[in-house]
Short mmCIF file of C-alpha atoms in Angstrom, two decimals:
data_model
loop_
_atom_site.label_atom_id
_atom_site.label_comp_id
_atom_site.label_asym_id
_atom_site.label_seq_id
_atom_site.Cartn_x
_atom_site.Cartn_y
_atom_site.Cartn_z
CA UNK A 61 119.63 74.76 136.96
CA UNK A 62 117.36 77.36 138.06
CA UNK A 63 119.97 79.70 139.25
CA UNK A 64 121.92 79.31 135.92
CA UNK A 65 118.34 80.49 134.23
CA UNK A 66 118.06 83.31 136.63
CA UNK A 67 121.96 84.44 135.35
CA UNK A 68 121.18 83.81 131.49
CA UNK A 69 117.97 86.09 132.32
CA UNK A 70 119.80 88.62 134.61
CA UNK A 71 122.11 89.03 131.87
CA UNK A 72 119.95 89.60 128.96
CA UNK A 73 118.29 92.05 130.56
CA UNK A 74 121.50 94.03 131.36
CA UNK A 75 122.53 93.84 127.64
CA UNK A 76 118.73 95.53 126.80
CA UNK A 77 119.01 98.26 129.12
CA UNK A 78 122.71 99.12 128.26
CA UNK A 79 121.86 98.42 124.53
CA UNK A 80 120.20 102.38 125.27
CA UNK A 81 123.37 103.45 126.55
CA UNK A 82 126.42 101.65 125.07
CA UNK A 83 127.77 99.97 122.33
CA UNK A 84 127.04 96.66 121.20
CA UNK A 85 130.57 95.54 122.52
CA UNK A 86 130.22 97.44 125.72
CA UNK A 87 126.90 96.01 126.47
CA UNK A 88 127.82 92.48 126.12
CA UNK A 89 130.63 93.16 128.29
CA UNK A 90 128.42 94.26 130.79
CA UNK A 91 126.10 91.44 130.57
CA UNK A 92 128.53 89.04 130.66
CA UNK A 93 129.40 90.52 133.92
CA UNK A 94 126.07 90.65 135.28
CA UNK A 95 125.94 86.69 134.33
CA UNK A 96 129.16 86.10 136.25
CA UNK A 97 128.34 88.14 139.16
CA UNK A 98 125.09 86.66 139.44
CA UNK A 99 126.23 82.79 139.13
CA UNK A 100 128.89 83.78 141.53
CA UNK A 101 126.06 85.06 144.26
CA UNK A 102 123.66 82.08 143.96
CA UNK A 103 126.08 79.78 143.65
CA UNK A 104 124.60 78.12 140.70
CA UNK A 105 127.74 76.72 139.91
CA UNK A 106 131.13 76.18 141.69
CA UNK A 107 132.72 79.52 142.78
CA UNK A 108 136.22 77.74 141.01
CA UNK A 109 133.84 76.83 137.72
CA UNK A 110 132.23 80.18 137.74
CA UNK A 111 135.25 81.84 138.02
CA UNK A 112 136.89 80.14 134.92
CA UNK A 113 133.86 81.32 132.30
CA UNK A 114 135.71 84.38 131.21
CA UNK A 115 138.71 82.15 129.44
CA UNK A 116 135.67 81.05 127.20
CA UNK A 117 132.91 83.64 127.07
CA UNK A 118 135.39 86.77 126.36
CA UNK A 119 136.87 85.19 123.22
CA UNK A 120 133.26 83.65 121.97
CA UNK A 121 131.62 87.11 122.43
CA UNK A 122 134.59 89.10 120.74
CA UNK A 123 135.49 90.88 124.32
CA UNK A 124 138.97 89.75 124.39
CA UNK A 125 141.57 87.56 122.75
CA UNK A 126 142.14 84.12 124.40
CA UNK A 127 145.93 85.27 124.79
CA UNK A 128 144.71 88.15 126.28
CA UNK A 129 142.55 86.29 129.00
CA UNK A 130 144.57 83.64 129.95
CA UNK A 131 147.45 85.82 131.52
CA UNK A 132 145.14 87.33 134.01
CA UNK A 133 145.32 83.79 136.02
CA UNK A 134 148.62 83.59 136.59
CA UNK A 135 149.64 87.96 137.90
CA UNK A 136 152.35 87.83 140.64
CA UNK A 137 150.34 88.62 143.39
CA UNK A 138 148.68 85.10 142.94
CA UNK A 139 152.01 83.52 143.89
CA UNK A 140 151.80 86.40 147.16
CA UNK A 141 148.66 84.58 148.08
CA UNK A 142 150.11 80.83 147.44
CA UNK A 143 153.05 81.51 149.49
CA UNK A 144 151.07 82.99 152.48
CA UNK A 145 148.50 80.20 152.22
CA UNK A 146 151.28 77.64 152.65
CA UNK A 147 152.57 79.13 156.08
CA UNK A 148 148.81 79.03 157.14
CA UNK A 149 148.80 75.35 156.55
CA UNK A 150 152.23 75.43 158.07
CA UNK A 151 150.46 77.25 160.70
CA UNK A 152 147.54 74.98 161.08
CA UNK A 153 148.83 71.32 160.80
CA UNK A 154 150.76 72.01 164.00
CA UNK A 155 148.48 73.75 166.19
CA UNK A 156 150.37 76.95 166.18
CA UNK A 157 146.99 78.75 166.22
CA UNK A 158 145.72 77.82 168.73
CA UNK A 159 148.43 79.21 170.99
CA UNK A 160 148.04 82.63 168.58
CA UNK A 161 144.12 82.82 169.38
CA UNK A 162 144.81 82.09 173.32
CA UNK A 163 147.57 85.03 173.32
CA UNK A 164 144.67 87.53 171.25
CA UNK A 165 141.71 86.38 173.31
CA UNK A 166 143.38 87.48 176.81
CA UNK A 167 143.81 91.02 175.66
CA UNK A 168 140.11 91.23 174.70
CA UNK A 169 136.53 90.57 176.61
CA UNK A 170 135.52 87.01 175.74
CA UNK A 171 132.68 87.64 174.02
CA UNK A 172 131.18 87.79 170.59
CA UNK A 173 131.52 91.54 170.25
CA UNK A 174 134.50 91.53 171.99
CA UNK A 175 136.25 89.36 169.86
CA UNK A 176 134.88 90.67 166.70
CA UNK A 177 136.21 93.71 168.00
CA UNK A 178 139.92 92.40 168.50
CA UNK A 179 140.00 90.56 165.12
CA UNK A 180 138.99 93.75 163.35
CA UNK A 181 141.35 96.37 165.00
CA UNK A 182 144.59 94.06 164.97
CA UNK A 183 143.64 93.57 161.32
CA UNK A 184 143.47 97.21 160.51
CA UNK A 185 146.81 98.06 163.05
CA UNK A 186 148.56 95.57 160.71
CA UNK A 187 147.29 96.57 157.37
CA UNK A 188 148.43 99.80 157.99
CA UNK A 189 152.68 98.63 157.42
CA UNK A 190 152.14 95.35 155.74
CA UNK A 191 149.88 93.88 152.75
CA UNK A 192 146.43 93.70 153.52
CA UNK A 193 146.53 90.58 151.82
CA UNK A 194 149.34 89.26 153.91
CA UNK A 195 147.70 90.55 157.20
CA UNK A 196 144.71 88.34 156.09
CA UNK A 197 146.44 85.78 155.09
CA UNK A 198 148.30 85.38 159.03
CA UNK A 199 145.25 86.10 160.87
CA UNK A 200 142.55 83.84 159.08
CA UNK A 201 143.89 80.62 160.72
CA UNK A 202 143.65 82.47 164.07
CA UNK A 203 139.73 83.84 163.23
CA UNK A 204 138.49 80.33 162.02
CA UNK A 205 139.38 78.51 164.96
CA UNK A 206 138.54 80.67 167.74
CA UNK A 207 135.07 78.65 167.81
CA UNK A 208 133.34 76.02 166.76
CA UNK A 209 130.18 77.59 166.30
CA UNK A 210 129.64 78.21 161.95
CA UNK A 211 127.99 81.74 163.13
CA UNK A 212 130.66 82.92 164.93
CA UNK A 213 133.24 81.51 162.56
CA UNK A 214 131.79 83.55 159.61
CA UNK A 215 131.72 86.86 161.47
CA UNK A 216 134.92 86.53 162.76
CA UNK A 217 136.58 85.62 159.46
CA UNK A 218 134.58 88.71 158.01
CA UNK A 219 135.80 90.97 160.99
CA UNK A 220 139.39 90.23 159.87
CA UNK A 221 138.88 90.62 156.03
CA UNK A 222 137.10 93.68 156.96
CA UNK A 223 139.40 95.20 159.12
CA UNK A 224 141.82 94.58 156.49
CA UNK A 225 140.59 96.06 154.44
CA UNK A 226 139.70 99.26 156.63
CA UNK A 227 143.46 99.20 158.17
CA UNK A 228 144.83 99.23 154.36
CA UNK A 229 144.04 102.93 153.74
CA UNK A 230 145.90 104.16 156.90
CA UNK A 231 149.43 104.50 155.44
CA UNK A 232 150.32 105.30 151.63
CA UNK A 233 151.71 101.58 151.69
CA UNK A 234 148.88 100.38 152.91
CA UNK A 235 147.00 98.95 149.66
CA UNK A 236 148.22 99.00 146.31
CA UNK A 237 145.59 101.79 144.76
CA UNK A 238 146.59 104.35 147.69
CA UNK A 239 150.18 103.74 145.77
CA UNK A 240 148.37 103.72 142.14
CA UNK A 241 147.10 107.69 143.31
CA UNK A 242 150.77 108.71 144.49
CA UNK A 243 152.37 107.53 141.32
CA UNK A 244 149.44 109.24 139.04
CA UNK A 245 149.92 112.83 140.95
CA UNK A 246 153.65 112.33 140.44
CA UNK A 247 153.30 111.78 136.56
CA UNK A 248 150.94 114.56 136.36
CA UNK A 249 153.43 116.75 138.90
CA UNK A 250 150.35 117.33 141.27
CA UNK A 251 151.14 117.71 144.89
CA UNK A 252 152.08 114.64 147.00
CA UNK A 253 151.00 114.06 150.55
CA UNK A 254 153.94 113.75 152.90
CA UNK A 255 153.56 110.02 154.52
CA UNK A 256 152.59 111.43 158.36
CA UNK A 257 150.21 114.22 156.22
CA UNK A 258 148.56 111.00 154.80
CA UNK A 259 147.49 109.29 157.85
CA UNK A 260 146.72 112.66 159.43
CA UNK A 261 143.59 112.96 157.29
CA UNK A 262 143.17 108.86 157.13
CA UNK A 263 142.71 108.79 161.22
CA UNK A 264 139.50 109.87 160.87
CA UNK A 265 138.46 108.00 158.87
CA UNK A 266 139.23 104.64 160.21
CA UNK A 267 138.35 105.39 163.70
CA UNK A 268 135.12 105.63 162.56
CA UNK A 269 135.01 102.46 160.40
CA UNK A 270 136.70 100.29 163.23
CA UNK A 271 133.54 101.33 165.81
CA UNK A 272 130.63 101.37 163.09
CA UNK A 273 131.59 97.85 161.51
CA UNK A 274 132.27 95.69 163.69
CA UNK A 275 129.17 96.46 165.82
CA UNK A 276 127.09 95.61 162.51
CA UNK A 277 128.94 92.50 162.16
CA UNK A 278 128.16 91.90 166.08
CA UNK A 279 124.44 91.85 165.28
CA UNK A 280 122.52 88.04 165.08
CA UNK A 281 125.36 86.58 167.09
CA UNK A 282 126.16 88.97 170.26
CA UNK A 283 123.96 85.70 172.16
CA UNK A 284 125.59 82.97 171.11
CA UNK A 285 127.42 80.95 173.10
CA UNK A 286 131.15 81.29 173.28
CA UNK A 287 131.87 77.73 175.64
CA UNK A 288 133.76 76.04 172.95
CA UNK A 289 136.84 78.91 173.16
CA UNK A 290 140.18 78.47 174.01
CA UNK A 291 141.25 80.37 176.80
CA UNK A 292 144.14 78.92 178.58
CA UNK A 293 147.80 79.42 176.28
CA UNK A 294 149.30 76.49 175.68
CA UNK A 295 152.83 75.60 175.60
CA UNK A 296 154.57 75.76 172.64
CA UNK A 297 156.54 72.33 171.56
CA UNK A 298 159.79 72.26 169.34
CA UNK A 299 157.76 72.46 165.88
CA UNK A 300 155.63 75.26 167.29
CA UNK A 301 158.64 77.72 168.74
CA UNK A 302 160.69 76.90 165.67
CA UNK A 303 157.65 78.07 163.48
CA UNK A 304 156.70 80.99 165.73
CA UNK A 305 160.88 82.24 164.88
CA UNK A 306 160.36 81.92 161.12
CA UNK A 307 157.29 83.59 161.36
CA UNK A 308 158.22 86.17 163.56
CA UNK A 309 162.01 86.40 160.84
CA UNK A 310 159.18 87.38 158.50
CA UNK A 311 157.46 89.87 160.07
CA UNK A 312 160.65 92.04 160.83
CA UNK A 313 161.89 91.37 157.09
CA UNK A 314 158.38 92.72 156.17
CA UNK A 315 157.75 95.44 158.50
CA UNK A 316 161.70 96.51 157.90
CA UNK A 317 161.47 96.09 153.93
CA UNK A 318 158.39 98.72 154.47
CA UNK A 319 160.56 101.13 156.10
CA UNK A 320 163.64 100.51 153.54
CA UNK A 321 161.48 101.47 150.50
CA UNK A 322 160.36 104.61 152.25
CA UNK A 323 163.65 105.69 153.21
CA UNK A 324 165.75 104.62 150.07
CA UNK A 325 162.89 104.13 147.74
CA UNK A 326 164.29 100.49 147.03
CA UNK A 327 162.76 97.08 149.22
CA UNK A 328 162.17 93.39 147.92
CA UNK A 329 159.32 92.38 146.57
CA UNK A 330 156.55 91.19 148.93
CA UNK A 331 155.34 88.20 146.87
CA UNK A 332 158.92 86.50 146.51
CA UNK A 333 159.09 86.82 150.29
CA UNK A 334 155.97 85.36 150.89
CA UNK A 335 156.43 82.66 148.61
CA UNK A 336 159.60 82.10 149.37
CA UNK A 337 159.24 81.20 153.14
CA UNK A 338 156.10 79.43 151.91
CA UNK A 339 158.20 77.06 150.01
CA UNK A 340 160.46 76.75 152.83
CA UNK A 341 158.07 74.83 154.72
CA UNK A 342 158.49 72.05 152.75
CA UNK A 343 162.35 71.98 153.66
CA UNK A 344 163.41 69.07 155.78
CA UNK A 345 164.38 70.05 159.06
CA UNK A 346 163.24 73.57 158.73
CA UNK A 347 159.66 73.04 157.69
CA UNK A 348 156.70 71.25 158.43
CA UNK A 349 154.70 69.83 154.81
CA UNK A 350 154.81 67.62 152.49
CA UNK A 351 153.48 67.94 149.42
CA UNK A 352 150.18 65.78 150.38
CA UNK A 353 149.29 68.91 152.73
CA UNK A 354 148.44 71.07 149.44
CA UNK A 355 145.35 69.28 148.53
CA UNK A 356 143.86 72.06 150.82
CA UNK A 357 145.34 74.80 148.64
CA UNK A 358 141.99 76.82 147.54
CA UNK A 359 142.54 76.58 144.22
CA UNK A 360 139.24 77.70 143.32
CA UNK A 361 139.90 81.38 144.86
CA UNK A 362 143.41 81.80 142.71
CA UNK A 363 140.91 81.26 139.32
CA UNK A 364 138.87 84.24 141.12
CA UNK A 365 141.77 85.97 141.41
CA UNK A 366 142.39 85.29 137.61
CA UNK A 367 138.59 86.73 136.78
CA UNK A 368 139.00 89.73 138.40
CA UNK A 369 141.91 90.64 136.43
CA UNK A 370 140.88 89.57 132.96
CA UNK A 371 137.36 91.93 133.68
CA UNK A 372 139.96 94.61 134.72
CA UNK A 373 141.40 93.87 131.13
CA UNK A 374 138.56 93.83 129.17
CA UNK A 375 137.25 97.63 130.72
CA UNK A 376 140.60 98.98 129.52
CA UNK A 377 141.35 97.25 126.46
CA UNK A 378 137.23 97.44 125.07
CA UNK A 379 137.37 101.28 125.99
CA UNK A 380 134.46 100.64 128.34
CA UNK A 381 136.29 102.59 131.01
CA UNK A 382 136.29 106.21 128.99
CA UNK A 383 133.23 105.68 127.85
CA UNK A 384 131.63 105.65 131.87
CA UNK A 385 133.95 108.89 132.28
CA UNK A 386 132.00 110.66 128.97
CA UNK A 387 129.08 108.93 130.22
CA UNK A 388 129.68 110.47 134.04
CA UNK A 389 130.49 113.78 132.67
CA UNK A 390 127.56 115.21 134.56
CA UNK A 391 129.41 115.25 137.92
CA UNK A 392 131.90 117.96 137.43
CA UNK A 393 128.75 120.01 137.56
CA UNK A 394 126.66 119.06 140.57
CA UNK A 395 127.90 120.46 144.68
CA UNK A 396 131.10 119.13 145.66
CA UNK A 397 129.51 116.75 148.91
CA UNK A 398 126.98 115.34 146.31
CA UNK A 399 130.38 114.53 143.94
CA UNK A 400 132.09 112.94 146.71
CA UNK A 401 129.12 110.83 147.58
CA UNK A 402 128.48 109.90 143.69
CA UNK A 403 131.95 109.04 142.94
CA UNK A 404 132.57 106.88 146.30
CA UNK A 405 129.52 104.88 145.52
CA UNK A 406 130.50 104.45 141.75
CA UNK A 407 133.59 103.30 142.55
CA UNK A 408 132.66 100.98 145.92
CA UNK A 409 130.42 99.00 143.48
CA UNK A 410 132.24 98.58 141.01
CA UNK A 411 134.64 97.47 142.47
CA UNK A 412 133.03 94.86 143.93
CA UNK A 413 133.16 92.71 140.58
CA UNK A 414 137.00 93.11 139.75
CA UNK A 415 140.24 93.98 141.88
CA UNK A 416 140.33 97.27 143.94
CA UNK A 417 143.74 97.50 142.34
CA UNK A 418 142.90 97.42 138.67
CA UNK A 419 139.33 99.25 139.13
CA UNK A 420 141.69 102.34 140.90
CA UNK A 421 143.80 101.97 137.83
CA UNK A 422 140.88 102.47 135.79
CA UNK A 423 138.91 104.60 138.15
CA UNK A 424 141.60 107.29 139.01
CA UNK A 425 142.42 108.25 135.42
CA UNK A 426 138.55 109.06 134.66
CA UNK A 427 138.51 110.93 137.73
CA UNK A 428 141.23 113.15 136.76
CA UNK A 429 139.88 114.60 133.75
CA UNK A 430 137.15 115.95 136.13
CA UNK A 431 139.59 117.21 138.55
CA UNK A 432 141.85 118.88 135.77
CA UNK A 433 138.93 121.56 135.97
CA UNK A 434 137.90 121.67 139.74
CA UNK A 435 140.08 124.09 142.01
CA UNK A 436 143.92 121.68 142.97
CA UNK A 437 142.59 120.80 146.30
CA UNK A 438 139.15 120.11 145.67
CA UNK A 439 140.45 118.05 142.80
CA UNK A 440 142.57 116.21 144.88
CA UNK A 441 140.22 115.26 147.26
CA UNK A 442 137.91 113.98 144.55
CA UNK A 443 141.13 111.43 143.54
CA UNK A 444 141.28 110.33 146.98
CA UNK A 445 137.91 109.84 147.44
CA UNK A 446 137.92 107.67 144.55
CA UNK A 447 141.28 105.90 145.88
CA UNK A 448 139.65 105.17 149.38
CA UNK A 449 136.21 103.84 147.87
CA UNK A 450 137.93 100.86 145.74
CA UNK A 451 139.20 99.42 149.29
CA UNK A 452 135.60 100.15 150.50
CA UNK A 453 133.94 96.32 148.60
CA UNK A 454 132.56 94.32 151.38
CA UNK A 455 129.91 92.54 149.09
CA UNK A 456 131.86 89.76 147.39
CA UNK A 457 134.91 87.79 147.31
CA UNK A 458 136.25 89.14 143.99
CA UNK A 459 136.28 92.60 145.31
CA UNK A 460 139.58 92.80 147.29
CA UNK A 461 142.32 90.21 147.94
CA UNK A 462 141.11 89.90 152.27
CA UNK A 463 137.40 88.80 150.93
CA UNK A 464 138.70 86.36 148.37
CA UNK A 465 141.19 84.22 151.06
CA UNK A 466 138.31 84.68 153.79
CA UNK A 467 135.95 82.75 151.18
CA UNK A 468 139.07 80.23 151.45
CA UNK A 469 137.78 78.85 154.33
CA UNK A 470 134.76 77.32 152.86
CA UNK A 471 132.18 78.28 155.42
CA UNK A 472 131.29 81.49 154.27
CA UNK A 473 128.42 81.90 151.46
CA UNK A 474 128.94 84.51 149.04
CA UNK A 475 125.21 85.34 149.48
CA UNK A 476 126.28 85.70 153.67
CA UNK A 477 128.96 87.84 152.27
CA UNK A 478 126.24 90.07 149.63
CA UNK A 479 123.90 90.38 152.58
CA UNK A 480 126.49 92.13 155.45
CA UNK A 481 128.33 93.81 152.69
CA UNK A 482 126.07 95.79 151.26
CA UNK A 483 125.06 97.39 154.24
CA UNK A 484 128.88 98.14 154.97
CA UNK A 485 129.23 99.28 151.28
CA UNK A 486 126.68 101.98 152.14
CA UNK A 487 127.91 103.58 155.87
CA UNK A 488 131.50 103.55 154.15
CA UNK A 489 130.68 105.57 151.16
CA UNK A 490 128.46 108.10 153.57
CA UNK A 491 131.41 107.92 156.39
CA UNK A 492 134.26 108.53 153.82
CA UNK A 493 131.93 111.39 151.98
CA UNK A 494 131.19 113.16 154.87
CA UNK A 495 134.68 113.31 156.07
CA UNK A 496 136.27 114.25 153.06
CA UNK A 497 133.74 117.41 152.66
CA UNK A 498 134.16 118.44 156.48
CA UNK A 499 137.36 117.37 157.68
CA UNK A 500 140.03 116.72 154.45
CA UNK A 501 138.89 120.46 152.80
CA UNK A 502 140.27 122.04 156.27
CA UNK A 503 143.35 120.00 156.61
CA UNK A 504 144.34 119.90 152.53
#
């Protein structure tokens, strides 16, 4: 109870102090979201109960139609992460990842860092031509089992929703908002960056990432002991080669579909793939469930899913989100480095309480109306900055689709989560800043 008190009080408070800002509408909005955010950190109540509030408090507090709430829970790429989530239980029910973490740990030292290491950069190497959120979705069975130590378990599950996330900004394809910018400057017949031009001026900024965060995420655990690892590969059985086939069929469909939409602009969609194989294993003879097996769906992280997008609706539809561009109107007048680093930590945090997709949907038209008077380049960079930042939310699970199916596995705390992510939050806005300002100005 004293945790829900500490939300009611958190959130009266942010209604006062944006009471001298915004409008009575807007400033319920925001408290509302400095309740949820709050219950969702101390874990007051269940993450799944938590995350359901909005389908009640928006339509009580006049933020937003039930009708208009409700749809938020059930967006497509729900169904992405219910199809991927059944291949992981496909995955784990017959050991399959165990011969997956044996094949990853003899590439890599056998240690803590090591490993953390591994996790992280085959994340980002596959986030870089596939869904983040698929990428996460393949390698979390592989990070939770790697030990049996909790310690270990959580910084390995965070290295690969991390590294995710990192890998996502490598290609245009990568994450949905680096799509989001391409399809605004396109509208707005700005220049587009060619696709090897793109990860030209990403490089940088990933290298970095992949050595700063995973030795941060090293830290408290680089002594513990790593005796309970697999190390020797096992032989695959029947069930597990026939698996490891379908799995791999779905990687080249993936990786190929990528290519296919670059080349003739046209590919299948992603979520009916993944929840179309995802069904499959419930096929006789081809798959491995029954239904039974889905009691271990997370059911609680698709109604965060859900949250995320009905706060995403409620900035757009209240006309919160153009009132923070009047309100940030200052920017367009302050140094260039100092705008990068103002508009990358803007945008990191906020992200962190709705979807990096719908905050750069948001984010990136507000940002525009600053670049409409900035010289084209400079103006362009800002955009990407902005872009970039919404995949930089390492503090909580709502913030991108790799920290919500991470939190999946039960054994992280959000307030674990809060604690490592803020600090992350912080060196990515500086890293991405100071690259943009001395690298991307040369290059663009």
């Amino acid at each position: 109870m004293r945790g829900i008190i500490i939300a009611v009080l958190i959130g009266l408070v942010s209604f006062g102090l944006s009471s001298w800002i915004f409008t009575f509408q807007h400033s319920l909005l925001i408290a509302l979201i400095a309740f949820l955010v709050t219950l969702w950190t101390n874990e007051a109540l269940p993450l799944g109960a938590v995350s359901l509030l909005p389908i009640i408090l928006f339509p009580v507090f006049g933020i937003l139609d039930v009708n208009e709430v409700t749809p938020n829970y059930s967006k497509s790429i729900i169904f992405l992460f219910l199809g991927g989530f059944l291949l992981a239980i496909a995955l784990e029910k017959i050991n399959l990842h165990k011969y997956f973490s044996a094949k990853l740990l003899s590439f890599f030292p056998k240690t803590p860092r090591g490993i953390i290491y591994a996790l992280s950069i085959t994340s980002a190497m596959l986030s870089g031509i596939l869904s983040n959120t698929t990428v996460t979705l393949m390698l979390m069975p592989i990070a939770f089992f790697l030990s049996e130590n909790i310690k270990l378990k959580v910084r390995f599950l965070l290295a690969t929703a991390y590294g995710a996330s990192i890998g996502g900004i490598i290609t245009p394809i990568g994450t949905a908002p680096n799509l989001i910018l391409l399809g605004f400057l396109e509208g707005h017949n700005l220049p587009i960056l060619a696709f090897g031009e793109w990860m030209f001026m990403m490089i940088p900024v990933v290298a970095t990432m992949l050595l700063i965060i995973p030795w941060i995420l090293a830290f408290g655990v680089v002594h513990e002991s790593v005796t309970h690892m697999k190390h020797d590969i096992p032989p695959l059985n029947r069930e597990q080669r026939r698996l490891y086939w379908i799995l791999g069929i779905l990687a080249f469909i993936l990786i190929a579909n990528t290519f296919l939409k670059e080349i003739v602009g046209f590919a299948l969609d992603e979520k009916l793939l993944l929840l179309g194989f995802g069904l499959l294993m419930f096929v006789p003879r081809i798959g491995f469930l029954e239904w039974k097996d889905t009691r271990s769906l997370p059911y609680e992280i698709i109604f965060l899913f859900g949250a995320g997008f009905s706060i995403a609706t409620a900035f757009s539809n209240t006309g919160l989100a153009a009132e923070i561009a009047n309100k940030l109107e200052f920017i367009s007048s302050i140094p260039l480095f100092w705008m990068f680093l103002i508009v990358a930590f803007v945008v990191t945090f906020s992200t962190e309480v709705t979807s990096n997709t719908a905050l750069a949907s948001i984010a990136i038209p507000i940002f525009y109306e600053f670049a409409k008077v900035m010289p084209q380049n400079e103006g362009t960079l800002l955009l990407m900055v902005a872009t970039i930042a919404a995949s930089f939310a390492f503090m909580l699970p709502i913030a991108t689709p790799p920290n919500a199916i991470v939190m999946s596995c039960r054994v992280i705390h959000i307030k674990q989560m809060a604690t490592i992510g803020v600090k992350l939050n912080l060196i990515g806005i500086t890293v991405l800043s100071v690259i943009a300002y001395t690298i991307w100005r040369v290059i663009l």
